[in-house]
Short mmCIF file of C-alpha atoms in Angstrom, two decimals:
data_model
loop_
_atom_site.label_atom_id
_atom_site.label_comp_id
_atom_site.label_asym_id
_atom_site.label_seq_id
_atom_site.Cartn_x
_atom_site.Cartn_y
_atom_site.Cartn_z
CA MET A 965 29.04 16.75 -5.56
CA ALA A 966 28.25 13.06 -5.67
CA ARG A 967 30.95 10.95 -4.12
CA GLN A 968 32.41 8.48 -6.55
CA PRO A 969 32.61 4.96 -5.13
CA GLU A 970 36.15 3.73 -4.85
CA GLY A 971 37.22 1.28 -7.51
CA SER A 972 34.21 1.83 -9.75
CA ALA A 973 35.65 2.53 -13.16
CA ALA A 974 33.84 4.84 -15.51
CA VAL A 975 31.99 2.90 -18.17
CA THR A 976 31.32 4.36 -21.59
CA ALA A 977 27.82 4.25 -23.03
CA LYS A 978 29.07 1.99 -25.83
CA GLU A 979 30.61 -0.50 -23.40
CA LEU A 980 27.48 -0.58 -21.22
CA LEU A 981 25.23 -1.20 -24.22
CA GLU A 982 27.50 -4.00 -25.48
CA ARG A 983 27.56 -5.70 -22.10
CA TYR A 984 23.76 -5.27 -21.75
CA ALA A 985 23.31 -6.81 -25.24
CA ALA A 986 25.49 -9.73 -24.10
CA GLY A 987 23.07 -10.38 -21.25
CA GLU A 988 24.69 -8.51 -18.38
CA ARG A 989 22.22 -6.65 -16.13
CA ASP A 990 24.10 -5.72 -12.98
CA PHE A 991 25.75 -2.33 -13.29
CA THR A 992 25.51 -1.40 -9.63
CA GLU A 993 27.54 1.67 -8.62
CA THR A 994 28.73 2.26 -12.20
CA ASN A 995 30.02 5.70 -13.04
CA LEU A 996 28.06 6.92 -16.06
CA THR A 997 28.57 10.66 -15.73
CA ARG A 998 27.34 12.46 -18.84
CA ALA A 999 26.90 9.14 -20.73
CA ASP A 1000 24.61 9.32 -23.74
CA LEU A 1001 22.16 6.42 -23.49
CA SER A 1002 19.26 8.21 -25.13
CA GLY A 1003 16.74 5.94 -26.82
CA ALA A 1004 18.48 2.75 -25.64
CA ASP A 1005 16.63 -0.30 -24.36
CA LEU A 1006 17.86 -0.93 -20.82
CA SER A 1007 14.70 -2.45 -19.39
CA GLY A 1008 15.28 -4.39 -16.18
CA VAL A 1009 18.81 -3.07 -15.79
CA ASN A 1010 20.29 -2.79 -12.31
CA LEU A 1011 21.80 0.68 -11.97
CA SER A 1012 21.31 0.93 -8.23
CA ARG A 1013 23.65 3.45 -6.56
CA SER A 1014 25.12 4.23 -10.00
CA TYR A 1015 26.30 7.65 -11.15
CA PRO A 1016 24.50 8.65 -14.37
CA THR A 1017 24.90 12.28 -13.24
CA TRP A 1018 23.94 14.64 -16.06
CA ALA A 1019 23.51 11.58 -18.33
CA ASN A 1020 21.31 11.72 -21.41
CA LEU A 1021 18.53 9.18 -20.88
CA ALA A 1022 15.95 10.85 -23.10
CA GLY A 1023 13.49 8.27 -24.39
CA THR A 1024 15.49 5.46 -22.77
CA ASN A 1025 13.57 2.32 -21.87
CA LEU A 1026 14.23 1.77 -18.16
CA ALA A 1027 11.00 -0.13 -17.46
CA GLY A 1028 11.38 -2.23 -14.31
CA ALA A 1029 14.93 -0.98 -13.83
CA ASN A 1030 16.53 -0.85 -10.42
CA LEU A 1031 17.63 2.75 -9.91
CA ALA A 1032 17.47 2.70 -6.12
CA GLY A 1033 19.87 5.25 -4.72
CA ALA A 1034 21.01 6.20 -8.21
CA ASN A 1035 22.55 9.63 -8.60
CA LEU A 1036 20.70 11.33 -11.42
CA PRO A 1037 20.80 15.06 -10.63
CA GLY A 1038 20.28 17.06 -13.77
CA ALA A 1039 19.78 13.93 -15.89
CA ASN A 1040 17.76 14.22 -19.08
CA LEU A 1041 14.95 11.69 -18.68
CA THR A 1042 12.43 13.31 -21.00
CA ARG A 1043 9.99 10.70 -22.36
CA ALA A 1044 11.98 7.95 -20.57
CA ASN A 1045 10.05 4.79 -19.79
CA LEU A 1046 10.42 4.30 -16.03
CA ARG A 1047 7.33 2.16 -15.62
CA GLU A 1048 7.60 0.06 -12.43
CA ALA A 1049 11.15 1.31 -11.92
CA ASP A 1050 12.60 1.24 -8.42
CA LEU A 1051 13.70 4.81 -7.71
CA VAL A 1052 13.77 4.55 -3.92
CA GLU A 1053 16.10 7.22 -2.51
CA ALA A 1054 17.18 8.16 -6.05
CA ASN A 1055 18.63 11.63 -6.41
CA LEU A 1056 16.63 13.26 -9.22
CA ARG A 1057 17.30 16.84 -8.21
CA GLU A 1058 16.78 19.20 -11.18
CA ALA A 1059 16.28 16.18 -13.45
CA ASP A 1060 14.17 16.68 -16.56
CA LEU A 1061 11.36 14.10 -16.49
CA THR A 1062 9.09 15.89 -18.94
CA ASP A 1063 6.53 13.40 -20.35
CA ALA A 1064 8.34 10.49 -18.63
CA ASN A 1065 6.33 7.35 -17.88
CA LEU A 1066 6.53 6.75 -14.13
CA THR A 1067 3.47 4.51 -13.89
CA ASP A 1068 3.71 2.27 -10.79
CA ALA A 1069 7.24 3.59 -10.14
CA ASN A 1070 8.51 3.54 -6.58
CA LEU A 1071 9.77 7.05 -5.74
CA THR A 1072 9.65 6.78 -1.96
CA GLU A 1073 12.27 9.02 -0.37
CA ALA A 1074 13.42 10.16 -3.82
CA ASN A 1075 14.85 13.66 -4.09
CA LEU A 1076 12.82 15.43 -6.77
CA THR A 1077 13.54 19.01 -5.69
CA GLY A 1078 13.41 21.30 -8.68
CA ALA A 1079 12.70 18.38 -11.02
CA ASN A 1080 10.67 18.99 -14.15
CA LEU A 1081 7.76 16.52 -14.23
CA ARG A 1082 5.56 18.39 -16.68
CA GLY A 1083 3.21 15.99 -18.45
CA ALA A 1084 4.76 12.98 -16.68
CA ASN A 1085 2.59 9.93 -16.06
CA LEU A 1086 2.72 9.28 -12.31
CA THR A 1087 -0.29 6.96 -12.22
CA ARG A 1088 -0.12 4.85 -9.04
CA ALA A 1089 3.44 6.08 -8.39
CA ASP A 1090 4.52 5.88 -4.76
CA LEU A 1091 5.63 9.37 -3.70
CA ARG A 1092 5.71 8.82 0.05
CA ASP A 1093 8.49 10.87 1.66
CA ALA A 1094 9.61 12.03 -1.80
CA ASP A 1095 10.89 15.61 -1.69
CA LEU A 1096 8.91 17.59 -4.28
CA ARG A 1097 9.92 21.11 -3.28
CA GLU A 1098 10.11 23.35 -6.36
CA ALA A 1099 9.13 20.36 -8.52
CA ASP A 1100 6.98 21.22 -11.54
CA LEU A 1101 4.06 18.78 -11.87
CA THR A 1102 2.07 20.87 -14.33
CA GLY A 1103 -0.08 18.57 -16.47
CA ALA A 1104 1.26 15.42 -14.77
CA ASP A 1105 -1.18 12.53 -14.30
CA LEU A 1106 -1.33 11.83 -10.55
CA THR A 1107 -4.25 9.41 -10.60
CA GLY A 1108 -3.77 6.83 -7.86
CA ALA A 1109 -0.43 8.33 -6.79
CA VAL A 1110 0.36 7.78 -3.13
CA THR A 1111 1.64 10.35 -0.65
CA TRP A 1112 1.59 11.13 3.07
CA LEU A 1113 -0.56 13.68 4.87
CA GLY A 1114 0.75 13.56 8.44
CA ASN A 1115 0.66 9.86 9.30
CA ARG A 1116 -2.07 9.19 6.73
CA LYS A 1117 -1.37 7.39 3.47
CA VAL A 1118 -3.32 9.31 0.85
CA VAL A 1119 -4.22 7.96 -2.59
CA LEU A 1120 -4.95 10.75 -5.05
CA PRO A 1121 -8.14 10.71 -7.14
CA MET B 475 -24.30 23.09 19.07
CA ALA B 476 -26.28 24.99 21.69
CA ARG B 477 -26.22 28.72 21.21
CA GLN B 478 -25.10 29.18 24.77
CA PRO B 479 -24.35 26.51 27.33
CA LYS B 480 -26.45 26.60 30.48
CA GLY B 481 -24.76 28.65 33.14
CA GLY B 482 -22.75 30.43 30.45
CA ALA B 483 -21.21 33.53 31.88
CA ALA B 484 -21.62 36.66 29.80
CA VAL B 485 -18.40 38.57 30.13
CA THR B 486 -16.74 41.31 28.13
CA ALA B 487 -13.31 40.88 26.58
CA LYS B 488 -12.01 43.68 28.78
CA GLU B 489 -13.36 41.97 31.92
CA LEU B 490 -11.86 38.64 30.89
CA LEU B 491 -8.42 40.17 30.43
CA GLU B 492 -8.64 42.04 33.73
CA ARG B 493 -9.66 38.93 35.65
CA TYR B 494 -6.87 36.94 33.94
CA ALA B 495 -4.37 39.67 34.92
CA ALA B 496 -5.66 39.37 38.52
CA GLY B 497 -4.74 35.69 38.50
CA GLU B 498 -8.05 34.03 37.59
CA ARG B 499 -7.77 31.14 35.13
CA ASP B 500 -11.18 29.47 35.07
CA PHE B 501 -13.44 31.00 32.43
CA THR B 502 -15.38 27.86 31.66
CA GLU B 503 -18.49 28.43 29.50
CA ALA B 504 -17.66 32.09 28.91
CA ASP B 505 -20.07 33.77 26.53
CA LEU B 506 -18.04 35.99 24.20
CA PRO B 507 -19.42 35.84 20.66
CA GLY B 508 -17.50 38.10 18.28
CA ALA B 509 -15.23 39.32 21.07
CA ASN B 510 -12.15 41.28 20.16
CA LEU B 511 -9.29 39.40 21.81
CA ARG B 512 -6.68 40.29 19.24
CA GLU B 513 -3.18 39.78 20.67
CA ALA B 514 -4.74 38.72 24.00
CA ASP B 515 -2.26 37.15 26.36
CA LEU B 516 -4.11 34.19 27.93
CA PRO B 517 -1.70 31.25 28.30
CA GLY B 518 -3.15 28.37 30.29
CA ALA B 519 -6.63 29.93 30.51
CA ASN B 520 -9.58 27.55 30.89
CA LEU B 521 -12.12 28.58 28.27
CA SER B 522 -13.58 25.11 27.83
CA ARG B 523 -17.14 24.90 26.48
CA SER B 524 -17.10 28.66 25.80
CA TYR B 525 -19.02 30.45 23.10
CA LEU B 526 -16.62 32.42 20.90
CA PRO B 527 -18.00 32.28 17.33
CA GLY B 528 -16.59 34.98 15.09
CA ALA B 529 -14.20 36.15 17.81
CA ASN B 530 -11.00 37.89 16.81
CA LEU B 531 -8.18 35.95 18.43
CA SER B 532 -5.55 36.79 15.84
CA ARG B 533 -2.01 36.86 17.23
CA SER B 534 -3.39 35.83 20.64
CA TYR B 535 -1.28 33.79 23.03
CA LEU B 536 -3.26 30.74 24.16
CA THR B 537 -0.48 28.22 24.78
CA TRP B 538 -1.67 25.21 26.80
CA ALA B 539 -5.11 26.83 27.12
CA ASN B 540 -8.18 24.64 27.59
CA LEU B 541 -10.58 25.21 24.70
CA ALA B 542 -12.22 21.78 24.83
CA GLY B 543 -15.70 21.86 23.34
CA THR B 544 -15.44 25.59 22.67
CA ASN B 545 -17.38 27.10 19.79
CA LEU B 546 -14.91 29.00 17.61
CA THR B 547 -16.82 28.84 14.32
CA GLY B 548 -15.57 31.45 11.90
CA ALA B 549 -13.17 32.81 14.50
CA ASN B 550 -10.04 34.64 13.40
CA LEU B 551 -7.10 32.74 14.86
CA THR B 552 -4.54 33.99 12.34
CA ASP B 553 -1.03 33.65 13.72
CA ALA B 554 -2.42 32.65 17.14
CA ASN B 555 -0.12 30.65 19.38
CA LEU B 556 -2.07 27.55 20.45
CA THR B 557 0.91 25.35 21.28
CA GLY B 558 -0.24 22.40 23.40
CA ALA B 559 -3.79 23.77 23.65
CA ASN B 560 -6.65 21.40 24.39
CA LEU B 561 -9.05 21.78 21.45
CA THR B 562 -10.77 18.40 21.73
CA ARG B 563 -14.26 18.53 20.24
CA ALA B 564 -13.80 22.28 19.58
CA ASN B 565 -15.90 23.68 16.78
CA LEU B 566 -13.47 25.43 14.42
CA ARG B 567 -15.71 25.30 11.38
CA GLU B 568 -14.59 27.92 8.82
CA ALA B 569 -12.11 29.32 11.34
CA ASP B 570 -9.14 31.25 9.98
CA LEU B 571 -6.04 29.50 11.31
CA VAL B 572 -3.53 30.83 8.78
CA GLU B 573 -0.02 30.61 10.24
CA ALA B 574 -1.47 29.51 13.60
CA ASN B 575 0.91 27.60 15.83
CA LEU B 576 -0.89 24.37 16.80
CA ARG B 577 2.21 22.39 17.68
CA GLU B 578 1.37 19.48 20.00
CA ALA B 579 -2.23 20.74 20.24
CA ASP B 580 -4.96 18.20 20.96
CA LEU B 581 -7.58 18.48 18.22
CA THR B 582 -9.18 15.09 18.80
CA ASP B 583 -12.69 15.01 17.26
CA ALA B 584 -12.47 18.76 16.52
CA ASN B 585 -14.62 20.16 13.72
CA LEU B 586 -12.27 21.84 11.22
CA THR B 587 -14.67 21.78 8.27
CA ARG B 588 -13.58 24.40 5.72
CA ALA B 589 -11.05 25.78 8.18
CA ASN B 590 -8.13 27.65 6.64
CA LEU B 591 -4.96 26.01 7.97
CA THR B 592 -2.56 27.26 5.29
CA GLU B 593 0.95 27.60 6.71
CA ALA B 594 -0.30 26.41 10.13
CA ASN B 595 2.17 24.53 12.30
CA LEU B 596 0.53 21.21 13.21
CA THR B 597 3.71 19.29 14.04
CA GLY B 598 2.96 16.61 16.60
CA ALA B 599 -0.70 17.69 16.80
CA ASN B 600 -3.35 15.11 17.62
CA LEU B 601 -6.05 15.21 14.95
CA ARG B 602 -7.55 11.79 15.59
CA GLY B 603 -11.17 11.66 14.45
CA ALA B 604 -11.09 15.36 13.46
CA ASN B 605 -13.35 16.56 10.66
CA LEU B 606 -11.08 18.21 8.08
CA THR B 607 -13.63 18.16 5.27
CA ARG B 608 -12.66 20.79 2.66
CA ALA B 609 -10.01 22.20 5.03
CA ASP B 610 -7.16 24.06 3.35
CA LEU B 611 -3.89 22.41 4.42
CA ARG B 612 -1.59 23.98 1.83
CA ASP B 613 1.88 24.55 3.29
CA ALA B 614 0.65 23.32 6.70
CA ASP B 615 3.37 21.44 8.56
CA LEU B 616 1.94 18.02 9.48
CA ARG B 617 5.13 16.26 10.55
CA GLU B 618 4.42 13.81 13.38
CA ALA B 619 0.73 14.82 13.25
CA ASP B 620 -1.73 12.01 14.01
CA LEU B 621 -4.59 12.01 11.49
CA THR B 622 -5.88 8.54 12.35
CA GLY B 623 -9.61 8.37 11.61
CA ALA B 624 -9.76 12.01 10.48
CA ASP B 625 -12.14 12.87 7.64
CA LEU B 626 -10.01 14.42 4.86
CA THR B 627 -12.68 14.49 2.16
CA GLY B 628 -12.12 17.50 -0.07
CA ALA B 629 -9.13 18.70 1.98
CA VAL B 630 -6.59 20.64 -0.06
CA THR B 631 -2.81 20.20 -0.06
CA TRP B 632 0.20 20.67 -2.32
CA LEU B 633 2.09 18.00 -4.22
CA GLY B 634 5.04 19.89 -5.71
CA ASN B 635 3.40 22.86 -7.44
CA ARG B 636 0.11 21.00 -7.84
CA LYS B 637 -2.94 21.80 -5.75
CA VAL B 638 -4.41 18.44 -4.78
CA VAL B 639 -7.98 17.92 -3.54
CA LEU B 640 -8.31 14.69 -1.57
CA PRO B 641 -11.05 12.21 -2.45
#
C-alpha cells in the first residue's frame, strides 16, 4: 500500500483541472487516488511523487509531464500521451498502458512489473533498470529503446 | 584453431579422473575430443589449451578450473559449475551452457558465438572482448557482468515478454 504523504490533502479531479486551467502546474505529492482525469490536457504538469493510484488517465495528455516517483499502480493509461514524460522511479505496476505514447519517455528504474504495454509506442524510451518482469510488450514499438545488458547500454533496432 | 596442440596428451576420460583422484592437477593440452565427463568432479583442474570439442561436461564441477584457450566447441556444459573458472580465449562456439554457473568466471576474449547461455548465471563474470555473436542470453543473469568491448551482434535477450535480437 502506497504511503500517503503527511499533510497532502486529496484533490478532486475537478479541482485539479480548474487549478491547471488557471495556470498552476505544480501538483507534487498530490493524492489523486481513483481520480477520473481521462481525456484531460495536463501536458507539462508536475505530478512527481503524487498518488494517482488506480486513477483513470485513459487518453490523458501528459506529454512532457513530470511523473518521477509517481505512484500509478493499476492506473488506466490506455492511449495516454506520455511523450517525453519523466517517469523515473515511477510505480506503474499492473498499470494499463495499452497503445500509450511513450516516445522519448524516461522510464529508468520504473516499476513496470505486470504492466500492459501492448501496442505502446516506446520509440527511444529509456528503459535502463526498469523492471519489466511479467510486462506484456506484445506489438509495442521498441525502436531505439535503451536498456542494459550487463554493463552495456544497448539501443534496440 | 589447431586440431591438436603440439605435445597434446591423449588421455581417456577415465584416466583423467583417476589421475585427478590421485592428486594430479595439471592436464594442460589434454586431448579429449567428445569425452564423456558428465558430472565429473574436477575443481581447480588445469585443462588449459586442451582439446575438448563436443565433450559432455554437463553437471560437471569445474569451479576455479583453468580452461584458458581450451577448445570446447559444441561441448555440452549444461548445468556445469564453472564458478571462477579461467575461460580466457576459450572456444565455446555453439556450446550448450544452459543453466551453467559462470559466476565470477573470466571469459575475456572467449568465443561464445551461437552459444546457448539461457538461464546461465553470469553474475560478476568478465566478458571483456568476448564474441557473443548470435548467443542466446535469454534469462541469463548478467548483473555485475563486464561486457566492455564484447561483440553482441545478433545476441538474443528478453525485454519483458519480448524476444529482442541486438543489432
